[in-house]
Amino acid sequence: MTHTEIEITAELVRDLLRDQHPDLADHPVRLGARGWANQLWRLGDDLAVRLPWVGEIADELLLKEHTWVPALAPRLPLPVPVPQRLGEPSPRFPRPWIVTTWVPGEPADLAPVTRGADAADALAAFLTALHQPAPEGVDTDSQGRGGTLAGSSTWVAQQLASATELGLVPDPDAVRAVWEDAVAAPVWAGPALWLHGDLHPANVLTADGTLCGVVDFGALFAGDPACDLSAAWTLLPDGAADRFYAAYQPAPDAATLRRARGWAVIRALVGLHVGDAGVRGRPGGKATWGPPAAATLRRLIATAPPHPSDRPL
């Protein structure tokens, strides 16, 4: 994915609003954040404008949010950005864009969770509410997230080797053991459940040390809840995963817990590489993604059950 050649400015956002939603055009406009796929511009105190700035896939993700999030949001116990208006492609900006509600808080990669018990309960309540059977026709792939873990084994091996060469993984054998155990777990045989699909620290907001919002539903899809349940390892501090899994309903079985650890390995490897790119000043890099990714692997290794060959006779 490459960033758009169109420069997105406050003036452009105002012009787009004047053309298509003039009742909002007088609200103050200021930059909120430059995300992976979209730029976010604050619109007054309560709204935001999201404009895609990578390849066409970002358009699809934005339209997916506009279609489904308004129906899901009322049942979710944490605030989420709810689409309010749709902007059509035009000569000024030849891509769709949306106006959503603004969710206050700091991204967890900048302000990590410190109140583990409170955050575990909040995350469990959020995912319990979200993880309901999805209607037929909902995306069940989400750029490969809907497949089995085994289908990602080659990618994981490559990314783990690369991260190890960069000095980002001190114990690759232990990480590999976590992954292999997850791949060996039985696959999900239940209904396709609604999933956020991208619960990494930059997509979760915090305040006062606990969770206060969840953003970026572009990866929203239906499938195995283990994908989202990996957030116990990627978002929560040491020792909070057990409380999260005890609070989440219905209680996940052992196979789902094993697959969740595999998904956490995938998210951690992505975070390590994006973080390293940020440290090195490469395009698309975000240095703040590295530390939580490293902490995820450390937690997974520390809580891994002993390998059968390591158990005392």
PDB file of C-alpha atoms in Angstrom:
ATOM      1  CA  MET A   1       0.000   0.000   0.000  1.00  0.00           C
ATOM      2  CA  THR A   2       1.221   3.480  -0.842  1.00  0.00           C
ATOM      3  CA  HIS A   3       0.098   6.835   0.472  1.00  0.00           C
ATOM      4  CA  THR A   4      -2.076   8.965  -1.757  1.00  0.00           C
ATOM      5  CA  GLU A   5      -0.474  11.660  -3.863  1.00  0.00           C
ATOM      6  CA  ILE A   6      -3.236  14.060  -2.810  1.00  0.00           C
ATOM      7  CA  GLU A   7      -2.165  16.278   0.057  1.00  0.00           C
ATOM      8  CA  ILE A   8      -4.863  16.223   2.725  1.00  0.00           C
ATOM      9  CA  THR A   9      -5.121  19.537   4.543  1.00  0.00           C
ATOM     10  CA  ALA A  10      -7.618  21.324   6.774  1.00  0.00           C
ATOM     11  CA  GLU A  11      -8.564  23.457   3.770  1.00  0.00           C
ATOM     12  CA  LEU A  12      -9.349  20.363   1.698  1.00  0.00           C
ATOM     13  CA  VAL A  13     -11.490  18.930   4.489  1.00  0.00           C
ATOM     14  CA  ARG A  14     -13.433  22.212   4.748  1.00  0.00           C
ATOM     15  CA  ASP A  15     -13.941  22.315   0.985  1.00  0.00           C
ATOM     16  CA  LEU A  16     -15.263  18.748   0.948  1.00  0.00           C
ATOM     17  CA  LEU A  17     -17.696  19.573   3.725  1.00  0.00           C
ATOM     18  CA  ARG A  18     -18.885  22.742   1.980  1.00  0.00           C
ATOM     19  CA  ASP A  19     -19.541  20.737  -1.179  1.00  0.00           C
ATOM     20  CA  GLN A  20     -21.367  17.781   0.350  1.00  0.00           C
ATOM     21  CA  HIS A  21     -22.284  18.511   3.980  1.00  0.00           C
ATOM     22  CA  PRO A  22     -22.483  22.307   4.232  1.00  0.00           C
ATOM     23  CA  ASP A  23     -24.202  22.233   7.630  1.00  0.00           C
ATOM     24  CA  LEU A  24     -20.911  20.933   9.077  1.00  0.00           C
ATOM     25  CA  ALA A  25     -18.560  23.225   7.169  1.00  0.00           C
ATOM     26  CA  ASP A  26     -18.318  25.897   9.872  1.00  0.00           C
ATOM     27  CA  HIS A  27     -17.048  23.514  12.546  1.00  0.00           C
ATOM     28  CA  PRO A  28     -13.355  23.967  13.452  1.00  0.00           C
ATOM     29  CA  VAL A  29     -11.083  21.495  11.618  1.00  0.00           C
ATOM     30  CA  ARG A  30      -7.755  20.280  12.963  1.00  0.00           C
ATOM     31  CA  LEU A  31      -5.586  17.214  12.448  1.00  0.00           C
ATOM     32  CA  GLY A  32      -6.375  14.341  14.784  1.00  0.00           C
ATOM     33  CA  ALA A  33      -4.051  11.553  13.644  1.00  0.00           C
ATOM     34  CA  ARG A  34      -2.412   9.933  10.640  1.00  0.00           C
ATOM     35  CA  GLY A  35      -3.244   6.253  10.870  1.00  0.00           C
ATOM     36  CA  TRP A  36      -2.088   3.315   8.795  1.00  0.00           C
ATOM     37  CA  ALA A  37      -4.888   3.545   6.229  1.00  0.00           C
ATOM     38  CA  ASN A  38      -6.697   6.810   7.006  1.00  0.00           C
ATOM     39  CA  GLN A  39      -6.117  10.339   8.144  1.00  0.00           C
ATOM     40  CA  LEU A  40      -8.358  11.547  10.960  1.00  0.00           C
ATOM     41  CA  TRP A  41      -9.347  15.199  11.205  1.00  0.00           C
ATOM     42  CA  ARG A  42     -11.200  16.566  14.226  1.00  0.00           C
ATOM     43  CA  LEU A  43     -14.437  18.333  13.358  1.00  0.00           C
ATOM     44  CA  GLY A  44     -15.466  20.487  16.281  1.00  0.00           C
ATOM     45  CA  ASP A  45     -15.533  18.704  19.633  1.00  0.00           C
ATOM     46  CA  ASP A  46     -17.744  15.731  18.844  1.00  0.00           C
ATOM     47  CA  LEU A  47     -17.067  14.648  15.244  1.00  0.00           C
ATOM     48  CA  ALA A  48     -14.185  13.561  13.018  1.00  0.00           C
ATOM     49  CA  VAL A  49     -13.574  13.195   9.284  1.00  0.00           C
ATOM     50  CA  ARG A  50     -11.750  10.065   8.101  1.00  0.00           C
ATOM     51  CA  LEU A  51     -10.149  10.078   4.673  1.00  0.00           C
ATOM     52  CA  PRO A  52      -8.276   7.115   3.150  1.00  0.00           C
ATOM     53  CA  TRP A  53      -4.694   7.806   2.174  1.00  0.00           C
ATOM     54  CA  VAL A  54      -3.405   4.397   1.054  1.00  0.00           C
ATOM     55  CA  GLY A  55      -4.429   2.062  -1.776  1.00  0.00           C
ATOM     56  CA  GLU A  56      -7.975   1.219  -2.795  1.00  0.00           C
ATOM     57  CA  ILE A  57      -8.323  -1.382  -0.038  1.00  0.00           C
ATOM     58  CA  ALA A  58      -8.721   1.509   2.411  1.00  0.00           C
ATOM     59  CA  ASP A  59     -11.842   2.638   0.526  1.00  0.00           C
ATOM     60  CA  GLU A  60     -13.398  -0.808   1.003  1.00  0.00           C
ATOM     61  CA  LEU A  61     -12.598  -0.817   4.712  1.00  0.00           C
ATOM     62  CA  LEU A  62     -14.105   2.628   5.188  1.00  0.00           C
ATOM     63  CA  LEU A  63     -17.327   1.658   3.406  1.00  0.00           C
ATOM     64  CA  LYS A  64     -17.519  -1.530   5.482  1.00  0.00           C
ATOM     65  CA  GLU A  65     -17.461   0.557   8.650  1.00  0.00           C
ATOM     66  CA  HIS A  66     -20.158   2.856   7.285  1.00  0.00           C
ATOM     67  CA  THR A  67     -22.363  -0.140   6.510  1.00  0.00           C
ATOM     68  CA  TRP A  68     -22.109  -2.159   9.715  1.00  0.00           C
ATOM     69  CA  VAL A  69     -20.850  -0.128  12.682  1.00  0.00           C
ATOM     70  CA  PRO A  70     -24.040   1.943  13.221  1.00  0.00           C
ATOM     71  CA  ALA A  71     -25.979  -1.277  13.828  1.00  0.00           C
ATOM     72  CA  LEU A  72     -23.355  -2.769  16.142  1.00  0.00           C
ATOM     73  CA  ALA A  73     -22.464   0.299  18.226  1.00  0.00           C
ATOM     74  CA  PRO A  74     -25.613   0.507  20.409  1.00  0.00           C
ATOM     75  CA  ARG A  75     -24.909  -2.850  22.050  1.00  0.00           C
ATOM     76  CA  LEU A  76     -21.221  -2.201  22.752  1.00  0.00           C
ATOM     77  CA  PRO A  77     -20.285  -1.100  26.296  1.00  0.00           C
ATOM     78  CA  LEU A  78     -17.274   0.992  25.175  1.00  0.00           C
ATOM     79  CA  PRO A  79     -17.517   4.065  22.947  1.00  0.00           C
ATOM     80  CA  VAL A  80     -16.692   3.504  19.268  1.00  0.00           C
ATOM     81  CA  PRO A  81     -16.613   5.968  16.330  1.00  0.00           C
ATOM     82  CA  VAL A  82     -20.051   5.733  14.728  1.00  0.00           C
ATOM     83  CA  PRO A  83     -20.334   6.848  11.071  1.00  0.00           C
ATOM     84  CA  GLN A  84     -22.736   9.777  10.655  1.00  0.00           C
ATOM     85  CA  ARG A  85     -22.247  10.899   7.053  1.00  0.00           C
ATOM     86  CA  LEU A  86     -20.764   9.444   3.871  1.00  0.00           C
ATOM     87  CA  GLY A  87     -18.667  11.572   1.551  1.00  0.00           C
ATOM     88  CA  GLU A  88     -18.800  10.644  -2.118  1.00  0.00           C
ATOM     89  CA  PRO A  89     -15.795  10.676  -4.485  1.00  0.00           C
ATOM     90  CA  SER A  90     -15.479  14.003  -6.282  1.00  0.00           C
ATOM     91  CA  PRO A  91     -12.999  16.000  -8.384  1.00  0.00           C
ATOM     92  CA  ARG A  92     -11.581  17.476  -5.153  1.00  0.00           C
ATOM     93  CA  PHE A  93     -11.001  14.045  -3.609  1.00  0.00           C
ATOM     94  CA  PRO A  94     -11.730  11.021  -5.825  1.00  0.00           C
ATOM     95  CA  ARG A  95     -12.345   8.586  -2.971  1.00  0.00           C
ATOM     96  CA  PRO A  96     -15.088   7.971  -0.391  1.00  0.00           C
ATOM     97  CA  TRP A  97     -14.722   9.426   3.096  1.00  0.00           C
ATOM     98  CA  ILE A  98     -16.848   9.470   6.242  1.00  0.00           C
ATOM     99  CA  VAL A  99     -17.811  11.683   9.157  1.00  0.00           C
ATOM    100  CA  THR A 100     -17.928   9.812  12.471  1.00  0.00           C
ATOM    101  CA  THR A 101     -18.382  10.557  16.126  1.00  0.00           C
ATOM    102  CA  TRP A 102     -15.183  11.426  17.977  1.00  0.00           C
ATOM    103  CA  VAL A 103     -14.050   9.080  20.767  1.00  0.00           C
ATOM    104  CA  PRO A 104     -11.764  10.767  23.333  1.00  0.00           C
ATOM    105  CA  GLY A 105      -8.767   8.964  24.793  1.00  0.00           C
ATOM    106  CA  GLU A 106      -5.128   8.159  24.093  1.00  0.00           C
ATOM    107  CA  PRO A 107      -4.047   5.207  21.924  1.00  0.00           C
ATOM    108  CA  ALA A 108      -2.738   2.378  24.083  1.00  0.00           C
ATOM    109  CA  ASP A 109       0.604   2.330  22.241  1.00  0.00           C
ATOM    110  CA  LEU A 110       1.146   5.839  23.650  1.00  0.00           C
ATOM    111  CA  ALA A 111      -0.629   5.387  27.004  1.00  0.00           C
ATOM    112  CA  PRO A 112      -0.527   1.675  27.969  1.00  0.00           C
ATOM    113  CA  VAL A 113      -3.046   0.080  30.297  1.00  0.00           C
ATOM    114  CA  THR A 114      -1.917   0.197  33.932  1.00  0.00           C
ATOM    115  CA  ARG A 115      -5.107  -0.837  35.748  1.00  0.00           C
ATOM    116  CA  GLY A 116      -5.080  -4.439  34.595  1.00  0.00           C
ATOM    117  CA  ALA A 117      -8.149  -5.741  36.425  1.00  0.00           C
ATOM    118  CA  ASP A 118     -10.388  -2.877  35.299  1.00  0.00           C
ATOM    119  CA  ALA A 119      -9.139  -3.131  31.727  1.00  0.00           C
ATOM    120  CA  ALA A 120      -9.595  -6.917  31.660  1.00  0.00           C
ATOM    121  CA  ASP A 121     -13.216  -6.545  32.766  1.00  0.00           C
ATOM    122  CA  ALA A 122     -13.861  -3.753  30.246  1.00  0.00           C
ATOM    123  CA  LEU A 123     -12.318  -5.686  27.365  1.00  0.00           C
ATOM    124  CA  ALA A 124     -14.203  -8.865  28.287  1.00  0.00           C
ATOM    125  CA  ALA A 125     -17.521  -7.004  28.416  1.00  0.00           C
ATOM    126  CA  PHE A 126     -16.820  -5.371  25.060  1.00  0.00           C
ATOM    127  CA  LEU A 127     -15.926  -8.621  23.284  1.00  0.00           C
ATOM    128  CA  THR A 128     -18.752 -10.567  24.922  1.00  0.00           C
ATOM    129  CA  ALA A 129     -21.172  -7.993  23.505  1.00  0.00           C
ATOM    130  CA  LEU A 130     -19.524  -7.900  20.067  1.00  0.00           C
ATOM    131  CA  HIS A 131     -19.024 -11.642  19.574  1.00  0.00           C
ATOM    132  CA  GLN A 132     -22.520 -12.530  18.402  1.00  0.00           C
ATOM    133  CA  PRO A 133     -23.389 -14.527  15.252  1.00  0.00           C
ATOM    134  CA  ALA A 134     -23.045 -12.302  12.179  1.00  0.00           C
ATOM    135  CA  PRO A 135     -25.568 -12.222   9.315  1.00  0.00           C
ATOM    136  CA  GLU A 136     -24.860 -14.157   6.155  1.00  0.00           C
ATOM    137  CA  GLY A 137     -22.966 -12.169   3.582  1.00  0.00           C
ATOM    138  CA  VAL A 138     -20.607 -10.527   6.081  1.00  0.00           C
ATOM    139  CA  ASP A 139     -16.900 -10.670   5.166  1.00  0.00           C
ATOM    140  CA  THR A 140     -15.344 -13.866   6.527  1.00  0.00           C
ATOM    141  CA  ASP A 141     -11.817 -13.282   5.240  1.00  0.00           C
ATOM    142  CA  SER A 142     -10.693  -9.760   6.224  1.00  0.00           C
ATOM    143  CA  GLN A 143      -7.424  -9.883   4.311  1.00  0.00           C
ATOM    144  CA  GLY A 144      -6.565 -13.379   5.511  1.00  0.00           C
ATOM    145  CA  ARG A 145      -7.567 -12.976   9.152  1.00  0.00           C
ATOM    146  CA  GLY A 146     -10.454 -15.372   8.616  1.00  0.00           C
ATOM    147  CA  GLY A 147      -8.248 -18.286   7.620  1.00  0.00           C
ATOM    148  CA  THR A 148      -6.730 -20.954   9.832  1.00  0.00           C
ATOM    149  CA  LEU A 149      -3.505 -20.277  11.683  1.00  0.00           C
ATOM    150  CA  ALA A 150      -1.796 -23.013   9.683  1.00  0.00           C
ATOM    151  CA  GLY A 151      -2.226 -20.905   6.557  1.00  0.00           C
ATOM    152  CA  SER A 152       0.035 -18.250   8.114  1.00  0.00           C
ATOM    153  CA  SER A 153       2.854 -20.603   9.130  1.00  0.00           C
ATOM    154  CA  THR A 154       5.168 -19.667   6.251  1.00  0.00           C
ATOM    155  CA  TRP A 155       4.632 -15.956   6.888  1.00  0.00           C
ATOM    156  CA  VAL A 156       5.239 -16.393  10.625  1.00  0.00           C
ATOM    157  CA  ALA A 157       8.461 -18.325   9.983  1.00  0.00           C
ATOM    158  CA  GLN A 158       9.719 -15.589   7.667  1.00  0.00           C
ATOM    159  CA  GLN A 159       8.771 -12.747   9.998  1.00  0.00           C
ATOM    160  CA  LEU A 160      10.202 -14.493  13.042  1.00  0.00           C
ATOM    161  CA  ALA A 161      13.496 -15.122  11.235  1.00  0.00           C
ATOM    162  CA  SER A 162      13.652 -11.507  10.089  1.00  0.00           C
ATOM    163  CA  ALA A 163      12.833 -10.127  13.544  1.00  0.00           C
ATOM    164  CA  THR A 164      15.442 -12.406  15.077  1.00  0.00           C
ATOM    165  CA  GLU A 165      18.122 -11.184  12.642  1.00  0.00           C
ATOM    166  CA  LEU A 166      17.241  -7.626  13.638  1.00  0.00           C
ATOM    167  CA  GLY A 167      17.753  -8.505  17.294  1.00  0.00           C
ATOM    168  CA  LEU A 168      14.076  -7.995  18.139  1.00  0.00           C
ATOM    169  CA  VAL A 169      13.344 -11.523  19.448  1.00  0.00           C
ATOM    170  CA  PRO A 170      15.688 -12.806  22.172  1.00  0.00           C
ATOM    171  CA  ASP A 171      14.206 -16.341  22.294  1.00  0.00           C
ATOM    172  CA  PRO A 172      12.870 -17.346  18.858  1.00  0.00           C
ATOM    173  CA  ASP A 173      12.641 -21.032  19.827  1.00  0.00           C
ATOM    174  CA  ALA A 174      10.214 -20.198  22.622  1.00  0.00           C
ATOM    175  CA  VAL A 175       8.105 -18.070  20.265  1.00  0.00           C
ATOM    176  CA  ARG A 176       8.132 -20.864  17.713  1.00  0.00           C
ATOM    177  CA  ALA A 177       6.893 -23.299  20.366  1.00  0.00           C
ATOM    178  CA  VAL A 178       3.947 -21.023  21.210  1.00  0.00           C
ATOM    179  CA  TRP A 179       3.090 -20.779  17.529  1.00  0.00           C
ATOM    180  CA  GLU A 180       3.339 -24.510  16.857  1.00  0.00           C
ATOM    181  CA  ASP A 181       1.097 -25.275  19.823  1.00  0.00           C
ATOM    182  CA  ALA A 182      -1.508 -22.814  18.522  1.00  0.00           C
ATOM    183  CA  VAL A 183      -1.408 -24.284  15.013  1.00  0.00           C
ATOM    184  CA  ALA A 184      -1.902 -27.770  16.449  1.00  0.00           C
ATOM    185  CA  ALA A 185      -5.097 -26.736  18.277  1.00  0.00           C
ATOM    186  CA  PRO A 186      -8.448 -27.810  16.770  1.00  0.00           C
ATOM    187  CA  VAL A 187      -9.918 -25.184  14.447  1.00  0.00           C
ATOM    188  CA  TRP A 188     -13.046 -23.176  15.278  1.00  0.00           C
ATOM    189  CA  ALA A 189     -16.207 -25.183  14.570  1.00  0.00           C
ATOM    190  CA  GLY A 190     -18.753 -22.700  15.903  1.00  0.00           C
ATOM    191  CA  PRO A 191     -20.753 -19.995  14.124  1.00  0.00           C
ATOM    192  CA  ALA A 192     -19.056 -17.059  12.414  1.00  0.00           C
ATOM    193  CA  LEU A 193     -19.072 -14.359  15.106  1.00  0.00           C
ATOM    194  CA  TRP A 194     -18.717 -10.619  14.645  1.00  0.00           C
ATOM    195  CA  LEU A 195     -15.050  -9.679  15.207  1.00  0.00           C
ATOM    196  CA  HIS A 196     -13.226  -6.376  15.391  1.00  0.00           C
ATOM    197  CA  GLY A 197     -10.280  -8.102  13.711  1.00  0.00           C
ATOM    198  CA  ASP A 198      -7.549  -5.563  14.495  1.00  0.00           C
ATOM    199  CA  LEU A 199      -7.259  -5.092  18.258  1.00  0.00           C
ATOM    200  CA  HIS A 200      -3.685  -3.853  18.470  1.00  0.00           C
ATOM    201  CA  PRO A 201      -2.683  -1.087  20.903  1.00  0.00           C
ATOM    202  CA  ALA A 202      -3.054   1.771  18.417  1.00  0.00           C
ATOM    203  CA  ASN A 203      -6.740   0.862  17.907  1.00  0.00           C
ATOM    204  CA  VAL A 204      -7.693   0.887  21.586  1.00  0.00           C
ATOM    205  CA  LEU A 205      -8.029   4.072  23.627  1.00  0.00           C
ATOM    206  CA  THR A 206      -7.175   4.521  27.286  1.00  0.00           C
ATOM    207  CA  ALA A 207      -7.838   7.041  30.054  1.00  0.00           C
ATOM    208  CA  ASP A 208      -6.812   6.831  33.705  1.00  0.00           C
ATOM    209  CA  GLY A 209      -4.985   3.570  33.045  1.00  0.00           C
ATOM    210  CA  THR A 210      -7.901   1.582  31.638  1.00  0.00           C
ATOM    211  CA  LEU A 211      -9.812   1.163  28.379  1.00  0.00           C
ATOM    212  CA  CYS A 212     -12.153   3.956  27.321  1.00  0.00           C
ATOM    213  CA  GLY A 213     -12.837   3.251  23.630  1.00  0.00           C
ATOM    214  CA  VAL A 214     -12.159   1.097  20.587  1.00  0.00           C
ATOM    215  CA  VAL A 215     -11.556   2.551  17.112  1.00  0.00           C
ATOM    216  CA  ASP A 216     -10.881   1.509  13.502  1.00  0.00           C
ATOM    217  CA  PHE A 217     -13.410  -1.151  12.542  1.00  0.00           C
ATOM    218  CA  GLY A 218     -12.134  -1.404   8.974  1.00  0.00           C
ATOM    219  CA  ALA A 219     -11.069  -5.023   9.497  1.00  0.00           C
ATOM    220  CA  LEU A 220     -14.527  -5.953  10.860  1.00  0.00           C
ATOM    221  CA  PHE A 221     -15.429  -9.493   9.828  1.00  0.00           C
ATOM    222  CA  ALA A 222     -17.027 -12.742  10.993  1.00  0.00           C
ATOM    223  CA  GLY A 223     -15.172 -15.834  12.152  1.00  0.00           C
ATOM    224  CA  ASP A 224     -13.167 -17.432  14.962  1.00  0.00           C
ATOM    225  CA  PRO A 225     -13.269 -15.398  18.218  1.00  0.00           C
ATOM    226  CA  ALA A 226      -9.666 -16.411  18.943  1.00  0.00           C
ATOM    227  CA  CYS A 227      -8.579 -13.612  16.602  1.00  0.00           C
ATOM    228  CA  ASP A 228      -9.967 -10.983  19.000  1.00  0.00           C
ATOM    229  CA  LEU A 229      -9.256 -12.931  22.178  1.00  0.00           C
ATOM    230  CA  SER A 230      -5.558 -12.508  21.427  1.00  0.00           C
ATOM    231  CA  ALA A 231      -6.043  -8.988  22.800  1.00  0.00           C
ATOM    232  CA  ALA A 232      -5.604 -10.415  26.304  1.00  0.00           C
ATOM    233  CA  TRP A 233      -1.906 -10.737  25.462  1.00  0.00           C
ATOM    234  CA  THR A 234      -1.451  -7.669  23.245  1.00  0.00           C
ATOM    235  CA  LEU A 235      -3.335  -5.041  25.277  1.00  0.00           C
ATOM    236  CA  LEU A 236      -3.400  -6.052  28.929  1.00  0.00           C
ATOM    237  CA  PRO A 237      -0.491  -5.879  31.383  1.00  0.00           C
ATOM    238  CA  ASP A 238       1.182  -8.871  33.012  1.00  0.00           C
ATOM    239  CA  GLY A 239      -1.149 -11.091  35.018  1.00  0.00           C
ATOM    240  CA  ALA A 240      -4.426  -9.752  33.573  1.00  0.00           C
ATOM    241  CA  ALA A 241      -5.123 -12.401  30.928  1.00  0.00           C
ATOM    242  CA  ASP A 242      -6.629 -14.916  33.357  1.00  0.00           C
ATOM    243  CA  ARG A 243      -9.079 -12.339  34.691  1.00  0.00           C
ATOM    244  CA  PHE A 244     -10.065 -11.407  31.142  1.00  0.00           C
ATOM    245  CA  TYR A 245     -10.731 -14.997  30.123  1.00  0.00           C
ATOM    246  CA  ALA A 246     -12.715 -15.618  33.319  1.00  0.00           C
ATOM    247  CA  ALA A 247     -14.941 -12.606  32.600  1.00  0.00           C
ATOM    248  CA  TYR A 248     -15.480 -13.245  28.887  1.00  0.00           C
ATOM    249  CA  GLN A 249     -18.649 -15.189  28.062  1.00  0.00           C
ATOM    250  CA  PRO A 250     -19.201 -17.883  27.016  1.00  0.00           C
ATOM    251  CA  ALA A 251     -16.006 -19.223  28.568  1.00  0.00           C
ATOM    252  CA  PRO A 252     -13.566 -20.105  25.754  1.00  0.00           C
ATOM    253  CA  ASP A 253     -12.456 -23.709  25.490  1.00  0.00           C
ATOM    254  CA  ALA A 254      -8.823 -24.802  25.653  1.00  0.00           C
ATOM    255  CA  ALA A 255      -8.434 -24.933  21.856  1.00  0.00           C
ATOM    256  CA  THR A 256      -9.669 -21.362  21.483  1.00  0.00           C
ATOM    257  CA  LEU A 257      -7.232 -20.172  24.142  1.00  0.00           C
ATOM    258  CA  ARG A 258      -4.375 -21.874  22.281  1.00  0.00           C
ATOM    259  CA  ARG A 259      -5.389 -20.289  18.959  1.00  0.00           C
ATOM    260  CA  ALA A 260      -5.653 -16.889  20.652  1.00  0.00           C
ATOM    261  CA  ARG A 261      -2.000 -17.194  21.659  1.00  0.00           C
ATOM    262  CA  GLY A 262      -1.133 -17.902  18.018  1.00  0.00           C
ATOM    263  CA  TRP A 263      -2.966 -14.779  16.883  1.00  0.00           C
ATOM    264  CA  ALA A 264      -1.053 -12.831  19.522  1.00  0.00           C
ATOM    265  CA  VAL A 265       2.214 -14.065  17.988  1.00  0.00           C
ATOM    266  CA  ILE A 266       1.099 -12.749  14.585  1.00  0.00           C
ATOM    267  CA  ARG A 267       0.172  -9.344  16.017  1.00  0.00           C
ATOM    268  CA  ALA A 268       3.429  -9.144  17.941  1.00  0.00           C
ATOM    269  CA  LEU A 269       5.538  -9.884  14.866  1.00  0.00           C
ATOM    270  CA  VAL A 270       3.703  -7.192  12.893  1.00  0.00           C
ATOM    271  CA  GLY A 271       4.222  -4.752  15.759  1.00  0.00           C
ATOM    272  CA  LEU A 272       7.932  -5.524  16.015  1.00  0.00           C
ATOM    273  CA  HIS A 273       8.538  -4.843  12.328  1.00  0.00           C
ATOM    274  CA  VAL A 274       6.383  -1.701  12.205  1.00  0.00           C
ATOM    275  CA  GLY A 275       8.102  -0.473  15.360  1.00  0.00           C
ATOM    276  CA  ASP A 276      11.575  -1.195  13.974  1.00  0.00           C
ATOM    277  CA  ALA A 277      10.689   0.678  10.779  1.00  0.00           C
ATOM    278  CA  GLY A 278       9.657   3.637  12.913  1.00  0.00           C
ATOM    279  CA  VAL A 279      12.905   3.608  14.848  1.00  0.00           C
ATOM    280  CA  ARG A 280      14.817   3.540  11.561  1.00  0.00           C
ATOM    281  CA  GLY A 281      12.679   6.329  10.069  1.00  0.00           C
ATOM    282  CA  ARG A 282      11.216   4.207   7.305  1.00  0.00           C
ATOM    283  CA  PRO A 283       7.853   5.041   5.661  1.00  0.00           C
ATOM    284  CA  GLY A 284       4.897   3.513   7.482  1.00  0.00           C
ATOM    285  CA  GLY A 285       6.918   2.861  10.611  1.00  0.00           C
ATOM    286  CA  LYS A 286       5.616   3.634  14.092  1.00  0.00           C
ATOM    287  CA  ALA A 287       8.215   3.395  16.821  1.00  0.00           C
ATOM    288  CA  THR A 288       5.538   3.159  19.534  1.00  0.00           C
ATOM    289  CA  TRP A 289       4.393  -0.227  18.198  1.00  0.00           C
ATOM    290  CA  GLY A 290       7.625  -1.987  19.146  1.00  0.00           C
ATOM    291  CA  PRO A 291       7.512  -1.999  22.975  1.00  0.00           C
ATOM    292  CA  PRO A 292       3.981  -3.455  23.319  1.00  0.00           C
ATOM    293  CA  ALA A 293       4.826  -6.084  20.697  1.00  0.00           C
ATOM    294  CA  ALA A 294       7.932  -7.130  22.612  1.00  0.00           C
ATOM    295  CA  ALA A 295       5.911  -7.230  25.847  1.00  0.00           C
ATOM    296  CA  THR A 296       3.349  -9.483  24.131  1.00  0.00           C
ATOM    297  CA  LEU A 297       5.990 -12.071  23.234  1.00  0.00           C
ATOM    298  CA  ARG A 298       7.476 -11.886  26.716  1.00  0.00           C
ATOM    299  CA  ARG A 299       4.067 -12.573  28.299  1.00  0.00           C
ATOM    300  CA  LEU A 300       3.332 -15.439  25.919  1.00  0.00           C
ATOM    301  CA  ILE A 301       6.660 -17.110  26.623  1.00  0.00           C
ATOM    302  CA  ALA A 302       6.374 -16.602  30.391  1.00  0.00           C
ATOM    303  CA  THR A 303       2.954 -18.273  30.506  1.00  0.00           C
ATOM    304  CA  ALA A 304       3.608 -21.087  28.033  1.00  0.00           C
ATOM    305  CA  PRO A 305       2.999 -24.589  29.432  1.00  0.00           C
ATOM    306  CA  PRO A 306       6.133 -26.738  29.548  1.00  0.00           C
ATOM    307  CA  HIS A 307       6.856 -28.817  26.491  1.00  0.00           C
ATOM    308  CA  PRO A 308       6.150 -32.528  27.137  1.00  0.00           C
ATOM    309  CA  SER A 309       9.882 -33.318  26.895  1.00  0.00           C
ATOM    310  CA  ASP A 310      10.602 -30.730  29.596  1.00  0.00           C
ATOM    311  CA  ARG A 311       8.162 -32.143  32.172  1.00  0.00           C
ATOM    312  CA  PRO A 312       9.598 -34.185  35.043  1.00  0.00           C
ATOM    313  CA  LEU A 313       9.006 -37.939  34.840  1.00  0.00           C
TER     314      LEU A 313
END
